[in-house]
Tab-separated table of C-alpha atoms and ligand atoms in Angstrom:
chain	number	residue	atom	x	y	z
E	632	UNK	CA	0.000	0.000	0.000
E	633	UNK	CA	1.343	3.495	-1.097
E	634	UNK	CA	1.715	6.632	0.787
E	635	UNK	CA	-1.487	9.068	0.481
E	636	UNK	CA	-3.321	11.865	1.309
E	637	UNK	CA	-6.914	12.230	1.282
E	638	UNK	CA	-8.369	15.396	1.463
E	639	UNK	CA	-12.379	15.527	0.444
E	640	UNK	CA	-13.401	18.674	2.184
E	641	UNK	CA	-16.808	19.608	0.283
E	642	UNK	CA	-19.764	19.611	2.810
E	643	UNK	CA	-22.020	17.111	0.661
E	644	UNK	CA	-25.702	17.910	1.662
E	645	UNK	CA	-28.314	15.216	0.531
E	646	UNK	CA	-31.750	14.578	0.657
E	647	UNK	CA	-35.298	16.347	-0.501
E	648	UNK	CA	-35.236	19.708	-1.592
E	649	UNK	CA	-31.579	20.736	-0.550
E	650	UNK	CA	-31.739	23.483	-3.072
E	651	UNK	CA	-33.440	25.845	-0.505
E	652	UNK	CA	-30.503	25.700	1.025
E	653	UNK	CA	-28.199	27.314	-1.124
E	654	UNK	CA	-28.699	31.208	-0.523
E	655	UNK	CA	-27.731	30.003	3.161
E	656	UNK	CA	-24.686	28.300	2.501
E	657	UNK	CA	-23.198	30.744	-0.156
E	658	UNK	CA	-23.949	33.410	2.593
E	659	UNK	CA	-22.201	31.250	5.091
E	660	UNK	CA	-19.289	30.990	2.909
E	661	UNK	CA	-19.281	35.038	2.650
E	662	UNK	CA	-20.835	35.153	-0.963
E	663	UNK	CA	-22.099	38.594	-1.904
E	664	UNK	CA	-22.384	38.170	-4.880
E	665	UNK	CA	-23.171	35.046	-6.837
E	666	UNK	CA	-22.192	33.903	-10.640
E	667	UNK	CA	-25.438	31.144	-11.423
E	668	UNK	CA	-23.735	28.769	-14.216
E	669	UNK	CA	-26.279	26.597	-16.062
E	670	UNK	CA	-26.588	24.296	-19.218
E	671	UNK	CA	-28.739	24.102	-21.944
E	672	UNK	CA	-31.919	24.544	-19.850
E	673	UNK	CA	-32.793	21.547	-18.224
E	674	UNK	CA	-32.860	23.287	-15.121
E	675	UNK	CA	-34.922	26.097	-16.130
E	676	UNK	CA	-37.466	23.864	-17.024
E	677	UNK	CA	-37.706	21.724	-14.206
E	678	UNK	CA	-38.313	24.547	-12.136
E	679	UNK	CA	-34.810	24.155	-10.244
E	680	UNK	CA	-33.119	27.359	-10.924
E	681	UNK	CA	-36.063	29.512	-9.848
E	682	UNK	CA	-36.394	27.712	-6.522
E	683	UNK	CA	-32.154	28.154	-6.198
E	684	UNK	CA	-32.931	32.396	-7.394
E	685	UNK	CA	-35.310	32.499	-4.225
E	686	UNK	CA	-32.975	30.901	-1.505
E	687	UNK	CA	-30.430	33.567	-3.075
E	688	UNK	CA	-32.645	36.149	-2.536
E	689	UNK	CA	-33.969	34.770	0.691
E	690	UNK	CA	-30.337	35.258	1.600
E	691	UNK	CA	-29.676	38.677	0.829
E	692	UNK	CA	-27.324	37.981	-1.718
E	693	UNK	CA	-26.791	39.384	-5.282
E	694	UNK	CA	-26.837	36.896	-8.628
E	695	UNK	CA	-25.830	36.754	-12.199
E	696	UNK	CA	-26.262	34.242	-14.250
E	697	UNK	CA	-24.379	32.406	-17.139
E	698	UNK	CA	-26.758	29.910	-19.076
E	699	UNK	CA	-26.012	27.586	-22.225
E	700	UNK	CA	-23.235	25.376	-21.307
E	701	UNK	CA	-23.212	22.630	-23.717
E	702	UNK	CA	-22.047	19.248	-23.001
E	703	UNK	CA	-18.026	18.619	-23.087
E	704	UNK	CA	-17.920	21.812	-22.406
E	705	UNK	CA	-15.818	24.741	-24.618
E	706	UNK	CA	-13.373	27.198	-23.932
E	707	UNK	CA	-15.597	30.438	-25.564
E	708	UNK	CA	-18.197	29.687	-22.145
E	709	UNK	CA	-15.529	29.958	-20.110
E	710	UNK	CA	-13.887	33.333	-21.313
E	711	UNK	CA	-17.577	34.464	-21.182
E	712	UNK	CA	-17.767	33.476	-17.762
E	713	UNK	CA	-14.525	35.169	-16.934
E	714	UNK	CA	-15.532	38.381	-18.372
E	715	UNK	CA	-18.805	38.497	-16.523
E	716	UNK	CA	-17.515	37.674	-13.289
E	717	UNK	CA	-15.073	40.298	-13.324
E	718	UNK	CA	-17.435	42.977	-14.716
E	719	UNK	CA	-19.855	42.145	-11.695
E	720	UNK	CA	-17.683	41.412	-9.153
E	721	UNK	CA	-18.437	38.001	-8.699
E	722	UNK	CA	-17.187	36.414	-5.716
E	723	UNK	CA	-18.606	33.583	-5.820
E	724	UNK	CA	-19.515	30.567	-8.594
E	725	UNK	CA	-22.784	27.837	-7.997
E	726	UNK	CA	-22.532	25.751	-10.600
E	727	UNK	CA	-26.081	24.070	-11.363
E	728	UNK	CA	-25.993	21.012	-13.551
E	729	UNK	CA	-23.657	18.117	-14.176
E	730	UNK	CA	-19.985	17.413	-15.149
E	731	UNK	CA	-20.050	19.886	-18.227
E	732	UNK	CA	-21.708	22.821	-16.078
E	733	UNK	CA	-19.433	22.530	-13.010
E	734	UNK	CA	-16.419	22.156	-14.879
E	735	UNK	CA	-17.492	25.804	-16.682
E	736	UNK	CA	-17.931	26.912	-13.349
E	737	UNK	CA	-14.347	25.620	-11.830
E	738	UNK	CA	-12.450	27.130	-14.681
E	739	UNK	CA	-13.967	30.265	-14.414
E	740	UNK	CA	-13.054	30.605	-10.864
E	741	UNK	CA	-9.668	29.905	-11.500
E	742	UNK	CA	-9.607	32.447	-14.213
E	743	UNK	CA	-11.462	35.241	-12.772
E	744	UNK	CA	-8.258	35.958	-10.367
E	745	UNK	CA	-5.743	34.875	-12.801
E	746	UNK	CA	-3.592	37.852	-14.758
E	747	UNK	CA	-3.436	34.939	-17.771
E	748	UNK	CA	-5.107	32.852	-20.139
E	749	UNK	CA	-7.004	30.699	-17.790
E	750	UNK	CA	-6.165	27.889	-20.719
E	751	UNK	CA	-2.377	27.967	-19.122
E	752	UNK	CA	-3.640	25.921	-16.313
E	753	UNK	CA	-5.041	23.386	-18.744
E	754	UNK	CA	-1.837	23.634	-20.934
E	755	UNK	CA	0.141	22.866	-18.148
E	756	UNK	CA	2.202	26.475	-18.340
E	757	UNK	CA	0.816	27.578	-15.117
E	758	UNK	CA	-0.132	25.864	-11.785
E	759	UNK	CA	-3.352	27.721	-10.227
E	760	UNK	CA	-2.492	29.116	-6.103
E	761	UNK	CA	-6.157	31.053	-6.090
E	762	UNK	CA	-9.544	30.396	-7.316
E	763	UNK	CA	-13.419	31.719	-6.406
E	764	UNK	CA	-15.201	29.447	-3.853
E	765	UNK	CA	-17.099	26.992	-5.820
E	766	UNK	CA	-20.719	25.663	-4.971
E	767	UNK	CA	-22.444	22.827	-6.650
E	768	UNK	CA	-26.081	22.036	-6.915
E	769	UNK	CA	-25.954	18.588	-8.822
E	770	UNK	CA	-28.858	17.724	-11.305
E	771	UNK	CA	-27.242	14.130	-13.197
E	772	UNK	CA	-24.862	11.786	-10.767
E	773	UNK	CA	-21.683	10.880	-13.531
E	774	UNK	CA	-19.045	12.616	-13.547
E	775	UNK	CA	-18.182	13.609	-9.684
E	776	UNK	CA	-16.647	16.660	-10.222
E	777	UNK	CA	-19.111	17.529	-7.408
E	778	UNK	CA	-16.265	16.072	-5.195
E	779	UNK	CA	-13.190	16.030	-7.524
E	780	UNK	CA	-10.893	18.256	-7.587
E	781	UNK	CA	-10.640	18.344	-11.312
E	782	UNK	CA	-12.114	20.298	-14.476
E	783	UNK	CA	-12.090	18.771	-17.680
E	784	UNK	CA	-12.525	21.637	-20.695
E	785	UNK	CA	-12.309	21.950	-24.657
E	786	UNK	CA	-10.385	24.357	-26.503
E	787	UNK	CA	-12.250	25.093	-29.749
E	788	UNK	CA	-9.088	25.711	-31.638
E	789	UNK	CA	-7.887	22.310	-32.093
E	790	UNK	CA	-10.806	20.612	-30.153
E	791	UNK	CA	-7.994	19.870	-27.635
E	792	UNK	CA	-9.567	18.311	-24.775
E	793	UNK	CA	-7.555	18.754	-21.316
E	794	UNK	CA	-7.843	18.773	-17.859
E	795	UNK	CA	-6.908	20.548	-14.778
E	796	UNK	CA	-6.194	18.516	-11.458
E	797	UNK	CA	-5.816	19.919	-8.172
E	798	UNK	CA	-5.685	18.072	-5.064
E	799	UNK	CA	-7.587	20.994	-2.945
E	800	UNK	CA	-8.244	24.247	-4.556
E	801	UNK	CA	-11.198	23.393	-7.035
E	802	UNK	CA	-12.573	20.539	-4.960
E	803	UNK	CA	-16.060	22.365	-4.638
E	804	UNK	CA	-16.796	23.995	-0.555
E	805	UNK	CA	-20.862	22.366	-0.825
E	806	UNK	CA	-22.606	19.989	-2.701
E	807	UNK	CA	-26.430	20.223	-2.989
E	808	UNK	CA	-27.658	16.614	-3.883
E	809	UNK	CA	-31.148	15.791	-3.900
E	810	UNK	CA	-32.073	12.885	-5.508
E	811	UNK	CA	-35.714	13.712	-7.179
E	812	UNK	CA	-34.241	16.843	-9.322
E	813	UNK	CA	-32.220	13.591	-11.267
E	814	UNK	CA	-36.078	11.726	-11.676
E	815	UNK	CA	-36.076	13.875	-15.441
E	816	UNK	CA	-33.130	12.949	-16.668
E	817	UNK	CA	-33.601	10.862	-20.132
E	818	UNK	CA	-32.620	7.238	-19.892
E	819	UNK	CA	-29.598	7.560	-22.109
E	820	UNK	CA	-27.990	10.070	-20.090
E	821	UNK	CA	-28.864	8.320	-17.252
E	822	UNK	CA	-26.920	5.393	-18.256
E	823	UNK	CA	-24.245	7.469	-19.548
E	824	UNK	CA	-23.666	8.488	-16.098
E	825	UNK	CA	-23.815	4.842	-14.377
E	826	UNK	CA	-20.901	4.134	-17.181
E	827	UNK	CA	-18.771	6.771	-16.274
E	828	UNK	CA	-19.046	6.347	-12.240
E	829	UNK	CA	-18.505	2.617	-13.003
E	830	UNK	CA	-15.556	3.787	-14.935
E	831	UNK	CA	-14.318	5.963	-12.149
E	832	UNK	CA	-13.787	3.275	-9.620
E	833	UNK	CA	-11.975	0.685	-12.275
E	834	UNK	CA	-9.482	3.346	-13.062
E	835	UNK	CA	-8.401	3.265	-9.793
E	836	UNK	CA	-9.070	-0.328	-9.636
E	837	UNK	CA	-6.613	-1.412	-12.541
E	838	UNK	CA	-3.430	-0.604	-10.592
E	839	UNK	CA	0.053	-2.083	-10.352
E	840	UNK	CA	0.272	-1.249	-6.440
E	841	UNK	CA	-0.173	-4.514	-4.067
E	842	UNK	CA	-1.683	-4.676	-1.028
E	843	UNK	CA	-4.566	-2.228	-0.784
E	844	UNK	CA	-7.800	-4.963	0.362
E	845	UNK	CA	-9.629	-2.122	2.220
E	846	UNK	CA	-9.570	-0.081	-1.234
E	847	UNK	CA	-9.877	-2.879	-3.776
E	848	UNK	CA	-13.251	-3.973	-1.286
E	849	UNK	CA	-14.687	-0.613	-1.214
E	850	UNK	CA	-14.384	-0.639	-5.035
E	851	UNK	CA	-15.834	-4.013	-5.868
E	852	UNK	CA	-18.519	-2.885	-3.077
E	853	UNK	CA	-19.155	0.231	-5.049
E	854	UNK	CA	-19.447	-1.615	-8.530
E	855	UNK	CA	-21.505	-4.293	-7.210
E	856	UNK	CA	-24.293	-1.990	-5.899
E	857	UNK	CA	-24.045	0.454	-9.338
E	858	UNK	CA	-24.542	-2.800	-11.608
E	859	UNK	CA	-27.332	-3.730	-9.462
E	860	UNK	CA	-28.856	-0.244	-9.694
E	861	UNK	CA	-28.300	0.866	-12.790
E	862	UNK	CA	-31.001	-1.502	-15.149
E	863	UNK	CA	-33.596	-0.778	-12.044
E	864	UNK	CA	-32.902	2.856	-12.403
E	865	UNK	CA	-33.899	2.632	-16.403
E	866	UNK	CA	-37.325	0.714	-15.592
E	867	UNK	CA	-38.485	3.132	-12.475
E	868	UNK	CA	-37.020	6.278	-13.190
E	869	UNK	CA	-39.065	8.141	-10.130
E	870	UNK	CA	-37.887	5.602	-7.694
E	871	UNK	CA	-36.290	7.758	-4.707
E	872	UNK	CA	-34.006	5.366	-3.316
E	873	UNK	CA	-32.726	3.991	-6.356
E	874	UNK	CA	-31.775	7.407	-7.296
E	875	UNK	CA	-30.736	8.410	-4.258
E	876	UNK	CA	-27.860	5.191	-4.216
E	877	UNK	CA	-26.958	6.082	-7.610
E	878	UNK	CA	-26.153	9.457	-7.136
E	879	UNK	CA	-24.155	8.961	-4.093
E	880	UNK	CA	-22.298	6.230	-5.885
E	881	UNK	CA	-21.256	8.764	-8.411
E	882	UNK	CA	-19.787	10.697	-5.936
E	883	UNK	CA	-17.989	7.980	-3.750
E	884	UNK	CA	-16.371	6.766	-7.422
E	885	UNK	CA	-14.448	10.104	-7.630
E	886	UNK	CA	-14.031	11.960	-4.522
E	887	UNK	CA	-10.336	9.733	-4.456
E	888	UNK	CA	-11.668	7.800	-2.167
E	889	UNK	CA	-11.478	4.820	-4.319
E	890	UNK	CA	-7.788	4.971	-5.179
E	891	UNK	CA	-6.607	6.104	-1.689
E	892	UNK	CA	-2.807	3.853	-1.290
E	893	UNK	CA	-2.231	2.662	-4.972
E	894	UNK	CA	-1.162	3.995	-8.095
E	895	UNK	CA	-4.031	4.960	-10.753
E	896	UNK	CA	-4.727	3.977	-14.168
E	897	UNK	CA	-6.693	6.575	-16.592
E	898	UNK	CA	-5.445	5.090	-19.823
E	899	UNK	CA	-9.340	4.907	-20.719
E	900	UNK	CA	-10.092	8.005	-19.882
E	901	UNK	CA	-7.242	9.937	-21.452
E	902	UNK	CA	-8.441	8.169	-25.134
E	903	UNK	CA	-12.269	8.960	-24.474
E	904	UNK	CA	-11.675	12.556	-23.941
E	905	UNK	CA	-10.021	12.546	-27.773
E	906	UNK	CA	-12.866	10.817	-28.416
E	907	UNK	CA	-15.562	13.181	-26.889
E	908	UNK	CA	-13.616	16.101	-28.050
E	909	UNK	CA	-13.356	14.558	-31.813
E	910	UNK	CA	-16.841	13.674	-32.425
E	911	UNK	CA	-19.183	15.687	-29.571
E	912	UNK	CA	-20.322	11.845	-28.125
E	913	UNK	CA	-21.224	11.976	-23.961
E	914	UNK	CA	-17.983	11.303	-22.118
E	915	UNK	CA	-20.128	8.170	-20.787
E	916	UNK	CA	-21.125	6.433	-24.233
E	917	UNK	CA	-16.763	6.812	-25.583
E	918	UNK	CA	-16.158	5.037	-22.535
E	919	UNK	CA	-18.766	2.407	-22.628
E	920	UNK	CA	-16.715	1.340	-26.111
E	921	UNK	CA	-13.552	2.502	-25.000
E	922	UNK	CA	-13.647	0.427	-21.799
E	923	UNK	CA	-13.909	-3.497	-23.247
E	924	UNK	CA	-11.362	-2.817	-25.692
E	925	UNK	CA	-8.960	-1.575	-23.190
E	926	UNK	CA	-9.701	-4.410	-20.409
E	927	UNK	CA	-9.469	-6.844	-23.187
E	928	UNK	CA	-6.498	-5.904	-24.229
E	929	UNK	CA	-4.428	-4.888	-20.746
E	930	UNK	CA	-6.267	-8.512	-19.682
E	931	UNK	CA	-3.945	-10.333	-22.318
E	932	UNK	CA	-0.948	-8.853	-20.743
E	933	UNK	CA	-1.868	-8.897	-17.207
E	934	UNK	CA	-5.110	-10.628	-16.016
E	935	UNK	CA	-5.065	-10.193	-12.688
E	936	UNK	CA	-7.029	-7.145	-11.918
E	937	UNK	CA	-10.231	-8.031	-14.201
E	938	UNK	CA	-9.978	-11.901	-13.078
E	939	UNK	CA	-10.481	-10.327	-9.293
E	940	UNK	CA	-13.368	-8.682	-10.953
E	941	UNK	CA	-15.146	-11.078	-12.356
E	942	UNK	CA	-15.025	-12.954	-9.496
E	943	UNK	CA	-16.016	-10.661	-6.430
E	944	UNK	CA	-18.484	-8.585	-8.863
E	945	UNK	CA	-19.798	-10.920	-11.307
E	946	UNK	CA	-19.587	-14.297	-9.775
E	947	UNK	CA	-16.961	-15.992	-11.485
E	948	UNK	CA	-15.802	-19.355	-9.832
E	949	UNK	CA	-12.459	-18.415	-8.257
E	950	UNK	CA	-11.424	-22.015	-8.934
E	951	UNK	CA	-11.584	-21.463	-12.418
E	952	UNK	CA	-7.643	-20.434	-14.683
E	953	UNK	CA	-6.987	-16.576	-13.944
E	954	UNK	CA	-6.966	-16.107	-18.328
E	955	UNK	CA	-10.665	-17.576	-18.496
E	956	UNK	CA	-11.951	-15.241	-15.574
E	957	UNK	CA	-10.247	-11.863	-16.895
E	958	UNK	CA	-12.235	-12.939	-20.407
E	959	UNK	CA	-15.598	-13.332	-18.368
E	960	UNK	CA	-15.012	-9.883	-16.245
E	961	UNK	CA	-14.594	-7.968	-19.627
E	962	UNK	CA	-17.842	-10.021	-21.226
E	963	UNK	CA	-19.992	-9.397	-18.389
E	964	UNK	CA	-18.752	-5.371	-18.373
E	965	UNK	CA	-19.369	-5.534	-22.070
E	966	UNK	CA	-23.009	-7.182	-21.211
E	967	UNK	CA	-23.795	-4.452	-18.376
E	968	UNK	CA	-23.034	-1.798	-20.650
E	969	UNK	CA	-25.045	-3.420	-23.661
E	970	UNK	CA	-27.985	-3.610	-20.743
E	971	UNK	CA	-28.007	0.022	-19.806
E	972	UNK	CA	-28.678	0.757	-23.860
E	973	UNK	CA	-25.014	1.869	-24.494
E	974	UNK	CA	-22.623	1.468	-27.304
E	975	UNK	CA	-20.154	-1.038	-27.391
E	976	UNK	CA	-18.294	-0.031	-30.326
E	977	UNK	CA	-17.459	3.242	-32.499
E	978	UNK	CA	-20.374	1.970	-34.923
E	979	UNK	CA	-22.596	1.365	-32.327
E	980	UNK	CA	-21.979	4.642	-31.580
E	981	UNK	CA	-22.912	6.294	-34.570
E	982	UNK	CA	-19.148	6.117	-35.441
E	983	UNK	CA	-18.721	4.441	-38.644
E	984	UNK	CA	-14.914	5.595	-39.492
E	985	UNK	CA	-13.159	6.792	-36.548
E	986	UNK	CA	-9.868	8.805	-37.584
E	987	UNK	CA	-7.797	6.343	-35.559
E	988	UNK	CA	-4.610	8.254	-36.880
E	989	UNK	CA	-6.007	11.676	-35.989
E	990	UNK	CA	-6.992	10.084	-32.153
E	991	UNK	CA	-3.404	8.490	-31.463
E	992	UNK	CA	-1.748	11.367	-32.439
E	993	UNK	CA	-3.861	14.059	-30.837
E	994	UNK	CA	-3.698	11.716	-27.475
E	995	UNK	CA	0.027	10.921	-27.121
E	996	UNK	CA	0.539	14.737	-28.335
E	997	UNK	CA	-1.838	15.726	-25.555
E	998	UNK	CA	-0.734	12.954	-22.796
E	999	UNK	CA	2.557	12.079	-23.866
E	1000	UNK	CA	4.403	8.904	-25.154
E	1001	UNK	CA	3.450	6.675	-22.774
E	1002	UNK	CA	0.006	6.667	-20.948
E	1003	UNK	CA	-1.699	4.382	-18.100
E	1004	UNK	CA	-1.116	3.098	-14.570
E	1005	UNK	CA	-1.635	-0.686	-14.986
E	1006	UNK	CA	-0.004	-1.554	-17.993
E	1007	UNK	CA	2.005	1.144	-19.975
E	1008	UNK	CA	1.084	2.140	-23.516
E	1009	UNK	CA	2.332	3.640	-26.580
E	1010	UNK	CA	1.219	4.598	-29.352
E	1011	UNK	CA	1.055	1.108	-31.021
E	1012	UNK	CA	-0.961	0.303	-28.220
E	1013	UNK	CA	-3.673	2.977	-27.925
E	1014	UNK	CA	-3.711	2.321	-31.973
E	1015	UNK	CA	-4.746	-1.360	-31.049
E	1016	UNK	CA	-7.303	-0.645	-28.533
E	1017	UNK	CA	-9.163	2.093	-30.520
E	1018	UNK	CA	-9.114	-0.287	-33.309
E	1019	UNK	CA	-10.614	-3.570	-31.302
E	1020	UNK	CA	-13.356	-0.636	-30.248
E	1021	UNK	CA	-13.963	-0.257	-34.052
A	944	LIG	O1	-27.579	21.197	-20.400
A	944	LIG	P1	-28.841	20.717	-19.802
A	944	LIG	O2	-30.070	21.218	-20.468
A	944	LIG	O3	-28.875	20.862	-18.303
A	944	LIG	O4	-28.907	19.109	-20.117
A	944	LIG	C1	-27.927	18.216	-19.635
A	944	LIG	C2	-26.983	17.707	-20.719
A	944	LIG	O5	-27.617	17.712	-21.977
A	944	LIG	C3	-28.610	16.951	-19.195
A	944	LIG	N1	-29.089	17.019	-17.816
A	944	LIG	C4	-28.346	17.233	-16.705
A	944	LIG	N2	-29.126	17.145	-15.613
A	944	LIG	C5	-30.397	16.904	-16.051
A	944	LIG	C6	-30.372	16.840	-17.454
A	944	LIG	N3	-31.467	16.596	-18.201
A	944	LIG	C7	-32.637	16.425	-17.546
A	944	LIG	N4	-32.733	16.456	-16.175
A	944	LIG	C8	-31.630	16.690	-15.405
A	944	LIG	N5	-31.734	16.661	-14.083
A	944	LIG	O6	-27.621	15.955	-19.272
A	944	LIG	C9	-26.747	16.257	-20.358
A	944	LIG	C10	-25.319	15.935	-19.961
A	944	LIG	O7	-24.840	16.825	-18.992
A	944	LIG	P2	-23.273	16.873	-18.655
A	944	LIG	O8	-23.058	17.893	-17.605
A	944	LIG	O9	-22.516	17.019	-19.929
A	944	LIG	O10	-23.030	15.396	-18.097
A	944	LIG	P3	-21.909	14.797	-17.202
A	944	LIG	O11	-22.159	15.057	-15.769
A	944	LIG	O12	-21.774	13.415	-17.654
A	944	LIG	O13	-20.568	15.619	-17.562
A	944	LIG	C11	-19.747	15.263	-18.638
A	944	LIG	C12	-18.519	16.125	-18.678
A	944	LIG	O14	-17.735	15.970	-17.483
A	944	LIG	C13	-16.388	15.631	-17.857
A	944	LIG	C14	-16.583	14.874	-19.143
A	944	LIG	O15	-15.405	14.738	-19.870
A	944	LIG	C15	-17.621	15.733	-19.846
A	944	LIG	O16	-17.028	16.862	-20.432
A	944	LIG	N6	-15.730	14.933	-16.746
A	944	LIG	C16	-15.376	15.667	-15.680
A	944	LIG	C17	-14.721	15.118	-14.599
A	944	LIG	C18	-14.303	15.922	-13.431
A	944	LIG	N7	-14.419	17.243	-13.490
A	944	LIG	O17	-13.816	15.407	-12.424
A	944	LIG	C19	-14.356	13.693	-14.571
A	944	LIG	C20	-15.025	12.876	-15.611
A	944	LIG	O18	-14.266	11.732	-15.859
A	944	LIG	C21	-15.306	13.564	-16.893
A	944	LIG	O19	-14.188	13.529	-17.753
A	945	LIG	ZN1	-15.314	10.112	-16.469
């Protein structure tokens, strides 16, 4: 078991209408005046960002607001954002929507104090010592950037796709979770988002470092309940408690948690984001055929982490040749994802000639020579995978 640190300092607050809250804890955090950002109107609809405009209010505080962030979200919002919040004298950012939204919102928080292009911090030319608090109000459990301390954005000029890790500084200060504002969320998305938590946990999973049972337990604990969940979630989409497992899954899959004391893979997620950047798919549905093809092919090298899959998550006999169980793990994966109505494969996907050339050379220009934790791999590699996802 590794060295660590885990820091998850966000003050998660879950349950029935925990939006009312907000105005108090932005006040709490000594907000005067807040920067709303919001996506393509989802939550104007459902009625949530009027009820989040009145607990502002309620609270004494000023707000702006920033609408129209589009999935895999792009650099032009941001700049927007920036430009606002310094115009208004924002001093602090509730981000209310999903992955795409709160990413906006981190980036523009890092910018607004920032003398630079906040794309430096993506770039890797600058490392980010300030940023605007950060508030969350989450409307689809998938990405967990509710509790990560990462932003993932797109630069338009060269639909470069990068992302900004910090251990502390944009981890958000609250979390508003309440399970029923998720009950309108379409089924695709919905499985898009079980993909990507699932996806979470097995990056962190997939790791060369020995001796972490606690972590590999919570893990295989996690995926067992979000494989369970997920095809009930699809047939009673108003069900509270299924939702309300869900989206605390999605949080527990990438708050670090998960990969506390061992080394961490993100091979898969480093080639979905060229993906997702290339050809505007959700960040769930590259992975769902980005995922098999990987396992598959790390599996041939190295078994051992998707044999110990198959068997504590799916059953497997443990009696059974390591080689035959690492085959099952990625089948049954494969047969979840095929279950929750997502793509397997680039065609599935809508797909039919991925630019494999343009995708290895955009990701090893992007993430260097050599990517992943588990098993390392070059460009002959990533060129193999992408092409079993074909
Ligand atoms: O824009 P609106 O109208 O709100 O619609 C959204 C959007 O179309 C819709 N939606 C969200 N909540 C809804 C709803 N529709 C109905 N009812 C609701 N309650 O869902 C669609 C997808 O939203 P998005 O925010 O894009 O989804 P997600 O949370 O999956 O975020 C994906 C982004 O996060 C990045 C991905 O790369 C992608 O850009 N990631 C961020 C991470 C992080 N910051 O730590 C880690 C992840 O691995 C990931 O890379
Ligand atoms: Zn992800």
């Amino acid at each position: 078991m590794n060295d660590f640190e885990f820091c998850s300092p966000t003050d998660f607050v879950f349950g029935k209408g925990v939006e009312s809250r907000a105005g108090a804890l932005c006040a709490a955090q000594g907000a005067r005046r807040v920067l709303v950002v919001y996506g393509g109107g989802s939550a104007v609809r459902s009625g949530l960002l009027g009820r989040l405009e009145s607990s502002l209010e309620a609270a004494g505080l000023v707000w702006d607001a920033i609408g129209g962030v589009q999935p895999n979200p792009m650099d032009d919002k941001v700049y927007e954002g920036i430009r606002q919040a310094r115009e208004t004298g924002t001093d602090f950012v509730l981000a209310v929507g999903g992955g795409s939204v709160i990413d906006t919102a981190k980036a523009i928080a890092v910018g607004v104090p920032y003398v630079g292009d906040f794309w430096d911090f993506f770039a890797g030319k600058a490392v980010p010592e300030v940023a605007l608090p950060v508030g969350v109000v989450l409307t689809i459990p998938a990405a967990g950037s509710e509790g990560s301390g990462n932003s993932v954005i797109t630069k338009g000029d060269g639909l470069r796709k990068l992302s900004l890790r910090t251990d502390r500084l944009l981890r958000p200060v609250f979390a508003l979770m309440n399970p029923e504002v998720t009950y309108t969320l379409p089924a695709y998305q919905t499985a898009c988002g079980v993909v990507d938590m699932v996806v979470h946990i097995l990056e962190r999973y997939f790791s060369p470092s020995a001796g972490t049972e606690v972590t590999d337990r919570l893990c295989e604990g996690l995926l067992a309940a979000i494989t369970a969940l997920g095809p009930k979630v699809l047939g009673a989409p108003c069900d509270y408690d299924l939702r309300a497992n869900l989206m605390w899954a999605g949080t527990l899959a990438h708050n670090g948690l998960c990969g506390t004391g061992r080394t961490e893979d993100w091979a898969s997620h480093f080639m979905e984001h060229e993906v997702s950047a290339l050809y505007g798919v959700a960040h769930g549905a590259g992975l769902a055929v980005i995922v098999p093809a990987w396992m598959a092919y790390v599996s041939r090298q190295k078994p051992e982490r998707a044999a110990q899959m198959a068997v504590r998550v799916f059953g497997f006999d443990p009696a059974m040749p390591m080689e035959a169980a690492a085959r099952y793990g990625v089948e049954q994966l494969k047969l979840f994802f095929l279950r929750m109505g997502m793509p397997v494969s680039f065609r599935q996907m809508g797909v039919e000639h991925p630019d494999v050339d343009l995708l290895v050379r955009k990701l090893h220009e992007d993430k260097g020579s050599a990517i992943g934790g588990y098993v390392r791999l070059t460009a002959d590699d990533t060129r193999a995978i992408y092409e079993l996802a074909r």
